[in-house]
mmCIF file of C-alpha atoms in Angstrom:
data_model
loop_
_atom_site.group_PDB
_atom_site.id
_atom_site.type_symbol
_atom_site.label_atom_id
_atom_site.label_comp_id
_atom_site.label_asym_id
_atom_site.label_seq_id
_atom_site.Cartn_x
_atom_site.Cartn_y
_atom_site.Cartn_z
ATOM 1 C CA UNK A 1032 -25.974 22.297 8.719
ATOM 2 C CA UNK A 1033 -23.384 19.566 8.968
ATOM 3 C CA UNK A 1034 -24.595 16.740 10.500
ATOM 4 C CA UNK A 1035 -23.471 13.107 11.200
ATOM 5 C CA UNK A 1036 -24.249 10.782 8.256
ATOM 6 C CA UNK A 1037 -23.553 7.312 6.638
ATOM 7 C CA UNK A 1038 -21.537 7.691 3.708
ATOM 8 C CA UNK A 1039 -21.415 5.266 1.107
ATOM 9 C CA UNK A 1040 -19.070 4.776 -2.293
ATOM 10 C CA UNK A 1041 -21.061 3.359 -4.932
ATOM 11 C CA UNK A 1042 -19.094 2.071 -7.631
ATOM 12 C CA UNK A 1043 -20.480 2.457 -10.964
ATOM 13 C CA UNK A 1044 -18.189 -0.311 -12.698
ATOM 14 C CA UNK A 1045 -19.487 -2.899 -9.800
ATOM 15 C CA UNK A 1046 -22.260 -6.067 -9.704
ATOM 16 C CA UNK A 1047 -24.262 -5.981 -8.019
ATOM 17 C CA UNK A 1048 -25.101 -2.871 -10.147
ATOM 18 C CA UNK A 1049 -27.227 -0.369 -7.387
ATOM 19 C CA UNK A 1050 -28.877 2.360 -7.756
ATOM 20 C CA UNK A 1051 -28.583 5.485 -5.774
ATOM 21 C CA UNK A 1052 -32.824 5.130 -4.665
ATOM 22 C CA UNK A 1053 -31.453 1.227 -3.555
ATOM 23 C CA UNK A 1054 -28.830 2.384 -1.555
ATOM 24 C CA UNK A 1055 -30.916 5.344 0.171
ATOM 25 C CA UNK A 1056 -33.341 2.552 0.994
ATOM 26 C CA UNK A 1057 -30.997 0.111 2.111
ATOM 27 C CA UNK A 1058 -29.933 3.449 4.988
ATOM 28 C CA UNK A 1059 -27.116 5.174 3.591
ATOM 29 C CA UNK A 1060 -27.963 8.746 3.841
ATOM 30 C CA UNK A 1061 -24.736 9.959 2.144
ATOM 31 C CA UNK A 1062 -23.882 8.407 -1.502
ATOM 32 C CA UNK A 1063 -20.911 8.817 -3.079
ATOM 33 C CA UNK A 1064 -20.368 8.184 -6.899
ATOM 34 C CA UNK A 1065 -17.343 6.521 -7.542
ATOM 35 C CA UNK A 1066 -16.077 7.903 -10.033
ATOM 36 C CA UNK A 1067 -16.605 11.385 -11.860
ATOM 37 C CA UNK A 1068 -13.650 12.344 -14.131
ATOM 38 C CA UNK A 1069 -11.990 15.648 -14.373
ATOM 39 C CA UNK A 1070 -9.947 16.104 -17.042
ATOM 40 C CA UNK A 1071 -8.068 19.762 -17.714
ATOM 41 C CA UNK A 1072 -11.438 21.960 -16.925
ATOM 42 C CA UNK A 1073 -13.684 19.349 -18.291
ATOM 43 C CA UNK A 1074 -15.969 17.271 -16.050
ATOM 44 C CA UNK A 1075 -17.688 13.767 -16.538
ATOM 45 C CA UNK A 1076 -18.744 10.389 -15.467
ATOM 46 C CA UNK A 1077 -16.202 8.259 -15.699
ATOM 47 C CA UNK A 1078 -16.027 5.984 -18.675
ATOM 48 C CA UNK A 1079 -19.891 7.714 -19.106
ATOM 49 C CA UNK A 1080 -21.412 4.524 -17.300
ATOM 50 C CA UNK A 1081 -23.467 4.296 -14.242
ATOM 51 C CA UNK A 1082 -26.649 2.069 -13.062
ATOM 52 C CA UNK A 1083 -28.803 3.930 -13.986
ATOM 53 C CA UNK A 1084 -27.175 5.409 -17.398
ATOM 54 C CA UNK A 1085 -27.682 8.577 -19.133
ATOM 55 C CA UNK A 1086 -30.539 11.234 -18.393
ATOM 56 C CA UNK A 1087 -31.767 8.688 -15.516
ATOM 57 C CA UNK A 1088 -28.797 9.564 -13.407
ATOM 58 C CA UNK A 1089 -31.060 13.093 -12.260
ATOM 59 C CA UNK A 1090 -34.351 11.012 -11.915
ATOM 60 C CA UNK A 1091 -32.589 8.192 -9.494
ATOM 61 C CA UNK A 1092 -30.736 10.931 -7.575
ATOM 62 C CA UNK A 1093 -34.643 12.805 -7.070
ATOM 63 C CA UNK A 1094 -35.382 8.935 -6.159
ATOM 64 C CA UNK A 1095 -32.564 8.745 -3.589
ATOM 65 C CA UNK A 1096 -33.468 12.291 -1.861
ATOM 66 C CA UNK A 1097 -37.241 11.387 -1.737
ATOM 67 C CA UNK A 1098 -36.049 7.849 -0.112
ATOM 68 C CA UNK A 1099 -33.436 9.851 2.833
ATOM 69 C CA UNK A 1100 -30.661 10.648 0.976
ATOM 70 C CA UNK A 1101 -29.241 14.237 2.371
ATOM 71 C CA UNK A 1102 -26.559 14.178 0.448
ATOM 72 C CA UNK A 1103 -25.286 13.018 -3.203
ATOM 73 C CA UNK A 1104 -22.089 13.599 -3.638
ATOM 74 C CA UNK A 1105 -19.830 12.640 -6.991
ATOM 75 C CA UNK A 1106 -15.854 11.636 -5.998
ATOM 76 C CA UNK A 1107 -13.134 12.519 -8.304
ATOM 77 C CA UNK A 1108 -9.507 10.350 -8.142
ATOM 78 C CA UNK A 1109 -9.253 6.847 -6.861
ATOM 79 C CA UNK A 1110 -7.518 4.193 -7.971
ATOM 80 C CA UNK A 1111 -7.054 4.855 -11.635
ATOM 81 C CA UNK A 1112 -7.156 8.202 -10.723
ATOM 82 C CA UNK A 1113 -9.669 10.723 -12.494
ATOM 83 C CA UNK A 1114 -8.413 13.481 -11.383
ATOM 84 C CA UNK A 1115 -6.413 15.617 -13.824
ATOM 85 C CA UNK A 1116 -6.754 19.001 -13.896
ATOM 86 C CA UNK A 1117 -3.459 19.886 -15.354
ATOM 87 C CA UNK A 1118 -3.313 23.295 -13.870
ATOM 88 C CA UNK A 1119 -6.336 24.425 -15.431
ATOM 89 C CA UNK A 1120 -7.299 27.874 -14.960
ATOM 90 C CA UNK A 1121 -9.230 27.468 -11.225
ATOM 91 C CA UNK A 1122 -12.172 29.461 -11.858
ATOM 92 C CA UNK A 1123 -13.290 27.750 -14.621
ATOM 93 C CA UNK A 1124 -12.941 24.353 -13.558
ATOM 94 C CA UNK A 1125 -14.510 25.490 -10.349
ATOM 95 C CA UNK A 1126 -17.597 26.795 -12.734
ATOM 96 C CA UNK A 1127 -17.825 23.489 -14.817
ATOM 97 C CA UNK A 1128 -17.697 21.252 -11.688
ATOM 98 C CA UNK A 1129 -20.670 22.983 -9.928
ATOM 99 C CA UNK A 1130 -22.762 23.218 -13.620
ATOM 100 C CA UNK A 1131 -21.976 19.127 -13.465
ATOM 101 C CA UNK A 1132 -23.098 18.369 -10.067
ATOM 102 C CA UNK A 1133 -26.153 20.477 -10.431
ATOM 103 C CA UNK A 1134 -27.452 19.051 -13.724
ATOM 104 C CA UNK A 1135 -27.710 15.927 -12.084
ATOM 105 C CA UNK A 1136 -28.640 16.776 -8.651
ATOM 106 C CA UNK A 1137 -25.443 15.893 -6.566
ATOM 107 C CA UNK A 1138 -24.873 18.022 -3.455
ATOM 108 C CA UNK A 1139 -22.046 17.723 -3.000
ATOM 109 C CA UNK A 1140 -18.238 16.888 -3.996
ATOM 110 C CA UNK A 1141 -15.799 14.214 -3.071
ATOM 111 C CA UNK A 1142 -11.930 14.556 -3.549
ATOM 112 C CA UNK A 1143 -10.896 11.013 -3.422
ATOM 113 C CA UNK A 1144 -6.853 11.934 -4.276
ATOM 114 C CA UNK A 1145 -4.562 9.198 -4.034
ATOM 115 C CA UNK A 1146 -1.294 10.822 -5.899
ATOM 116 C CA UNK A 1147 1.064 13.255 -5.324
ATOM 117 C CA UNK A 1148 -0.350 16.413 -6.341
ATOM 118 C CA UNK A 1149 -0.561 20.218 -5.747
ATOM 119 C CA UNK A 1150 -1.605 20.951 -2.454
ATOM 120 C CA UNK A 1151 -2.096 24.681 -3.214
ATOM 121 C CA UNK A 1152 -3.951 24.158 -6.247
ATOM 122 C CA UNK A 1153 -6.558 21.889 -4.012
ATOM 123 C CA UNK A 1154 -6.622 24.421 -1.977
ATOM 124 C CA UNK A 1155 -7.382 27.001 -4.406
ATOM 125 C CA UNK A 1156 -10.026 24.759 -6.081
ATOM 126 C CA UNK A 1157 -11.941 24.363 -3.076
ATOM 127 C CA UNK A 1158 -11.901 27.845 -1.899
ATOM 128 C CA UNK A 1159 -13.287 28.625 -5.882
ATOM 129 C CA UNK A 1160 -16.312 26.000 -5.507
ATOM 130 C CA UNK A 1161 -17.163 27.447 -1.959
ATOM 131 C CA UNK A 1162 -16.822 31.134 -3.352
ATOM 132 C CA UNK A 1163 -19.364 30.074 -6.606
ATOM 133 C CA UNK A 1164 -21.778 27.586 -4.572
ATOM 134 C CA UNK A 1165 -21.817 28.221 -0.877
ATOM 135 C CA UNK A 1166 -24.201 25.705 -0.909
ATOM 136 C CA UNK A 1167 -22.435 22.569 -2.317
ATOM 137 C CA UNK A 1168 -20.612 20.555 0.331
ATOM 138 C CA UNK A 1169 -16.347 19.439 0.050
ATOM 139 C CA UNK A 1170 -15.019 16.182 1.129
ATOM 140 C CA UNK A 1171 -12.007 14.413 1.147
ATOM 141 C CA UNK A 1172 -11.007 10.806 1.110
ATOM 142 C CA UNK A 1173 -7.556 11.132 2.942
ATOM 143 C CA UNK A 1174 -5.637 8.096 3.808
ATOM 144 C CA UNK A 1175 -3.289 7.879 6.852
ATOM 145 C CA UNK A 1176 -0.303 7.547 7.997
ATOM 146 C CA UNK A 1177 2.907 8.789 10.225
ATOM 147 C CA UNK A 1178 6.628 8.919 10.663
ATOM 148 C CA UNK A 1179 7.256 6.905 12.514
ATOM 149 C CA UNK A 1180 5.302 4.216 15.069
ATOM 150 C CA UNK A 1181 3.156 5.373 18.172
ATOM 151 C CA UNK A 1182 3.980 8.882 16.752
ATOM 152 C CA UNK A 1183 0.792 11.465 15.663
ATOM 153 C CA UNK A 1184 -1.084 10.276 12.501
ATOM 154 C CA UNK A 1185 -1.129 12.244 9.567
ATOM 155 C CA UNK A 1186 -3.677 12.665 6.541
ATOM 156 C CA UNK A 1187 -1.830 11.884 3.239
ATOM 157 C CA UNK A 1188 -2.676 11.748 -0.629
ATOM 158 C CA UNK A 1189 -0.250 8.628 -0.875
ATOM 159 C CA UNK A 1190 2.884 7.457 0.915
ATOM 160 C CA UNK A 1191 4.103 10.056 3.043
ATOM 161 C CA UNK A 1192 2.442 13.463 0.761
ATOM 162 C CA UNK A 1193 0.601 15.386 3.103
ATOM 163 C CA UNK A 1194 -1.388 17.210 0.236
ATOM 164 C CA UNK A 1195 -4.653 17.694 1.921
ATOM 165 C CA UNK A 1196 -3.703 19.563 4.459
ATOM 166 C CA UNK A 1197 -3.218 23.325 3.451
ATOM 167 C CA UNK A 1198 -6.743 22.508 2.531
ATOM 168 C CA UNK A 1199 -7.664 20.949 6.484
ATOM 169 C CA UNK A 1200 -6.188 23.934 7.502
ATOM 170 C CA UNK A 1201 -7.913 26.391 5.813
ATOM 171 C CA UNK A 1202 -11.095 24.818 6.568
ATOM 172 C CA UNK A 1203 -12.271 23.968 2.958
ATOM 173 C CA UNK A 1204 -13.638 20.300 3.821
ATOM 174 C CA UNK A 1205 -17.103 19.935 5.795
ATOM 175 C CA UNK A 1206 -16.329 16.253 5.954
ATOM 176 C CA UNK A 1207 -13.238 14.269 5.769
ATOM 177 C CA UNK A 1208 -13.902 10.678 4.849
ATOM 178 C CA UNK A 1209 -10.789 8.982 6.081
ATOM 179 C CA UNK A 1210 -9.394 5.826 4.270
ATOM 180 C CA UNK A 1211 -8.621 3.640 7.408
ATOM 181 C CA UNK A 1212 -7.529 0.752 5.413
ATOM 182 C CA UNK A 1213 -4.720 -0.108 2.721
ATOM 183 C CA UNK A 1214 -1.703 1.052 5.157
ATOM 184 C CA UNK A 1215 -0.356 -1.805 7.327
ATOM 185 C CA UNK A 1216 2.365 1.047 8.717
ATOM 186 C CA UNK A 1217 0.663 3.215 10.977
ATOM 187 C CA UNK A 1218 0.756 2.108 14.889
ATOM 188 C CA UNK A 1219 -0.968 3.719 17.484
ATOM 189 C CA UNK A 1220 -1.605 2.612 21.215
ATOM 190 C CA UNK A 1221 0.080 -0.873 19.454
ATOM 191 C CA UNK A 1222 -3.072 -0.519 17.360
ATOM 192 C CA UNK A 1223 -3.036 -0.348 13.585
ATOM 193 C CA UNK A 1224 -5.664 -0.563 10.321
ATOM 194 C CA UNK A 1225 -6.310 -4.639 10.889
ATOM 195 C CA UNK A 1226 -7.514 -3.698 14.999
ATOM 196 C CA UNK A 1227 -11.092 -2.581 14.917
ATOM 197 C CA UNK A 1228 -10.051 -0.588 17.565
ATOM 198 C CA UNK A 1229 -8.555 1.897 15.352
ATOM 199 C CA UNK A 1230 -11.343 3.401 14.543
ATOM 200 C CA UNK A 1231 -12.151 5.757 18.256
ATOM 201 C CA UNK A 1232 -8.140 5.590 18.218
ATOM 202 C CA UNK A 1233 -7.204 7.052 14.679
ATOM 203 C CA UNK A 1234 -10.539 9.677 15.715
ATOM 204 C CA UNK A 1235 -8.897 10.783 18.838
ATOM 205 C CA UNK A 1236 -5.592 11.636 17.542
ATOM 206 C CA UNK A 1237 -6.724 13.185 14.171
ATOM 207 C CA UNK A 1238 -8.989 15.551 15.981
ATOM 208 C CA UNK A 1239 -5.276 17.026 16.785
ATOM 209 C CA UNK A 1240 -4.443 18.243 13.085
ATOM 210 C CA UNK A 1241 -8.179 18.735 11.986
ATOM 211 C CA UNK A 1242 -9.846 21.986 12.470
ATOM 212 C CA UNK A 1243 -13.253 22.101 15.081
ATOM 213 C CA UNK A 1244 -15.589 22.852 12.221
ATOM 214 C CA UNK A 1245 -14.354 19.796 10.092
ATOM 215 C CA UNK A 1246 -16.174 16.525 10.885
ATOM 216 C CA UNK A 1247 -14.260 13.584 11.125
ATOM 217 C CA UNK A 1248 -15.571 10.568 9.588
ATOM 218 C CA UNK A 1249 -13.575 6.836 9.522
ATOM 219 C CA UNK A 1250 -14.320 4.497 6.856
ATOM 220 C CA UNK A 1251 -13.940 1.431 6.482
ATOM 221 C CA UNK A 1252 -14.540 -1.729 4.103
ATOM 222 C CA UNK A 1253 -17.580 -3.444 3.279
ATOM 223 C CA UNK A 1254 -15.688 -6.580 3.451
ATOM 224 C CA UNK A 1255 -12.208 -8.800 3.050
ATOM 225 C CA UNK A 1256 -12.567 -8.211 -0.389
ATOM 226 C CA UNK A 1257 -13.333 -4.833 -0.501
ATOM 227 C CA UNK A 1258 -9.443 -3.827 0.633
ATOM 228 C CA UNK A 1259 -6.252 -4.992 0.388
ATOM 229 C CA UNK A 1260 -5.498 -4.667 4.566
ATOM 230 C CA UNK A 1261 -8.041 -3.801 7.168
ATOM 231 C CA UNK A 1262 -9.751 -5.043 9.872
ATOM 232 C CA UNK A 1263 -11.126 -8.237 7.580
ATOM 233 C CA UNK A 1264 -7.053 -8.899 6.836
ATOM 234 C CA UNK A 1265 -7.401 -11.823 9.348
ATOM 235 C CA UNK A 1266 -8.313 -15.436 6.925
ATOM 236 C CA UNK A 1267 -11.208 -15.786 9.812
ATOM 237 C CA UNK A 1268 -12.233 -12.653 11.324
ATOM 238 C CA UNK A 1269 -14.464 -12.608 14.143
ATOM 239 C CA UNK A 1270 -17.997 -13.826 13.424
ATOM 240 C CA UNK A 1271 -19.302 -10.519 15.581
ATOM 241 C CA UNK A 1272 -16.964 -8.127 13.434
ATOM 242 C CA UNK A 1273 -19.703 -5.972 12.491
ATOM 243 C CA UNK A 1274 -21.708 -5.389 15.901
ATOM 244 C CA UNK A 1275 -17.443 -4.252 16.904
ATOM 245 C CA UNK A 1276 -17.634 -1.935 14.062
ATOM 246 C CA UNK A 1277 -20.634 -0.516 15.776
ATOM 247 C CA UNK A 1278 -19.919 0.000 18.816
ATOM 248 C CA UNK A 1279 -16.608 1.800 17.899
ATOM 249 C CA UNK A 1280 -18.742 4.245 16.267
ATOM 250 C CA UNK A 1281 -20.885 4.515 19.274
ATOM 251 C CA UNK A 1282 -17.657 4.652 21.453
ATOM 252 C CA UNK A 1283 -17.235 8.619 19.838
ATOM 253 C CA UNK A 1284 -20.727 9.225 18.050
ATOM 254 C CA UNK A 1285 -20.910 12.202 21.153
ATOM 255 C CA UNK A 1286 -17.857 14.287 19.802
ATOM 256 C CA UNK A 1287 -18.884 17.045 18.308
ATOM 257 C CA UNK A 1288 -16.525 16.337 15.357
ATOM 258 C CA UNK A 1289 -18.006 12.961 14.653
ATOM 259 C CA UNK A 1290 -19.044 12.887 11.296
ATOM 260 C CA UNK A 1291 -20.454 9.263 11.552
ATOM 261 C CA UNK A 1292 -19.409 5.880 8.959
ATOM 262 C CA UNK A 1293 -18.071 5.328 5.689
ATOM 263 C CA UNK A 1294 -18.022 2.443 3.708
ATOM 264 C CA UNK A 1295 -16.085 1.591 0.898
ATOM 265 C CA UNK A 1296 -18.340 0.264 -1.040
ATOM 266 C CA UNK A 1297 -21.820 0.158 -1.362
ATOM 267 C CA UNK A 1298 -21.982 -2.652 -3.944
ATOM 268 C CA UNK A 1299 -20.083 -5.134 -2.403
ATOM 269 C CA UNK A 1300 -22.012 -4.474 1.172
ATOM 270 C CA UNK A 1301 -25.571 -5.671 -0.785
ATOM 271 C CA UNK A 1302 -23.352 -8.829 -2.052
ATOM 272 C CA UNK A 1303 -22.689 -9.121 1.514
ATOM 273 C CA UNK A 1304 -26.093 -8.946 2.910
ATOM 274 C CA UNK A 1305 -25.953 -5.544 3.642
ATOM 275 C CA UNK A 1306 -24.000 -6.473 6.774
ATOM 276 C CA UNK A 1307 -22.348 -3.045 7.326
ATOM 277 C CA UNK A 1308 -25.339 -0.807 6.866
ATOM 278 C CA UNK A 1309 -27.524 -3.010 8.967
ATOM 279 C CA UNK A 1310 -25.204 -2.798 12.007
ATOM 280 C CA UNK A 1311 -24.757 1.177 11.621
ATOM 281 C CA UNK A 1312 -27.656 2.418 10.748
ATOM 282 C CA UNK A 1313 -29.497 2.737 13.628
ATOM 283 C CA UNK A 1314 -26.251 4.494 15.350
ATOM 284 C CA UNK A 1315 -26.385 7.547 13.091
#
């Protein structure tokens, strides 16, 4: 059953280096690996490093389920982009991405894409996993933006590429974990990425192109340094920032398409004082 939950990227490059058990005791209920790597029909962990390493990877994940962790999910893409399937045949990949996320106990998978790619193969991808493992859950980490200003938002890989959304359409994403941060472009209501506002306002109007049975969630960044342009863009943002990012949640945590908070990341949050997480997690 979908449910609303705190999602968290943890980055496995990052100090402070956290485990998954940490972060499900510090109250994120959803952890996201940043990154796994796919690569032609071949799955991994990228670069093969993560805090823990090696076989403890399925003994911290056990840790982080026993500590409140619902779901462990691995992301594939980001910034350096480790997502490269190269038209490999679906089925297989498909096969080999569910053997990976079971051998280590992730729940779930994270599609993180930030090029221009195939939106039919996505598509087709997605429908394979759900066809092979009803059970493991699909998110995406869309970004956003629109044609033009005060105009409908739109989900996109990168620029204007709208590759997610034969996928949104079809209904092959439980949870979409939208990038609210990065684009100073869109405008809506003469609000944009740097207004904390954005967050019930980007909700509201992406409910419009996002089908009832896909939860909505609308991340943001642990911190100023944690993006590039957000709400933190501001040299002195206000000292309350964090009780506002709150009570935006709050402001829609009733729709049934609320899918709760994201956070990019995890590891900068803890060198933050866990700031985020402590001002959400009693919301969700």
């Amino acid at each position: 059953m979908k449910e609303p939950l705190i999602f968290g990227y943890l980055e496995s490059w990052a100090n402070p280096g956290i485990t998954f058990t940490q972060a499900a005791r510090n109250g994120y209920n959803a952890i996201v690996m940043a990154f796994g790597t796919i690569n032609g029909s071949q799955v991994s962990i990228y670069d093969n490093q993560f805090v823990p390493s090696g076989n403890q990877i399925a003994q911290d994940i056990a840790g982080a389920k026993a500590a409140g962790a619902r779901q462990i999910i691995c992301s594939f893409g980001g910034g350096n982009n480790t997502y490269l399937p190269d038209n490999a045949a679906v089925d297989e990949l498909a096969a080999n991405i569910i053997l990976f996320l079971k051998q280590y106990g992730f729940t779930g998978i994270d599609f993180d894409l930030e090029i221009n790619t195939s939106d039919s193969y996505l598509d087709n991808l997605c429908a394979a996993i759900r066809s092979q493992a009803p059970d493991i859950i699909i998110t995406g980490a869309p970004q956003i933006n629109q044609a033009t200003p005060e105009t409908n938002l739109y989900l996109v890989t990168t620029a204007h590429y709208q590759d997610y959304q034969l996928a949104i359409n079809n209904k092959r994403f439980d949870y979409l974990l939208v990038q609210a941060y990065n684009n100073p472009s869109p405008e809506l209501k003469m609000l944009g990425e740097s207004n904390v506002e954005f967050i019930s306002t980007s909700f509201r109007n992406l409910k419009l192109s996002v089908p009832d049975e896909t939860l909505i969630v609308i991340g943001e960044p642990a911190a100023k340094i944690s993006a590039g342009f957000s709400i933190f863009t501001e040299s002195d943002p206000s000292a309350d920032i964090y009780q506002k990012i709150a009570a935006q949640y709050e402001a829609i945590k009733s729709d049934p398409q609320f899918g709760g908070a994201m956070i990019w990341n995890i590891n900068q949050d803890a060198a933050n004082n866990d700031l985020f997480i402590k001002s959400v997690k009693s919301l969700i």
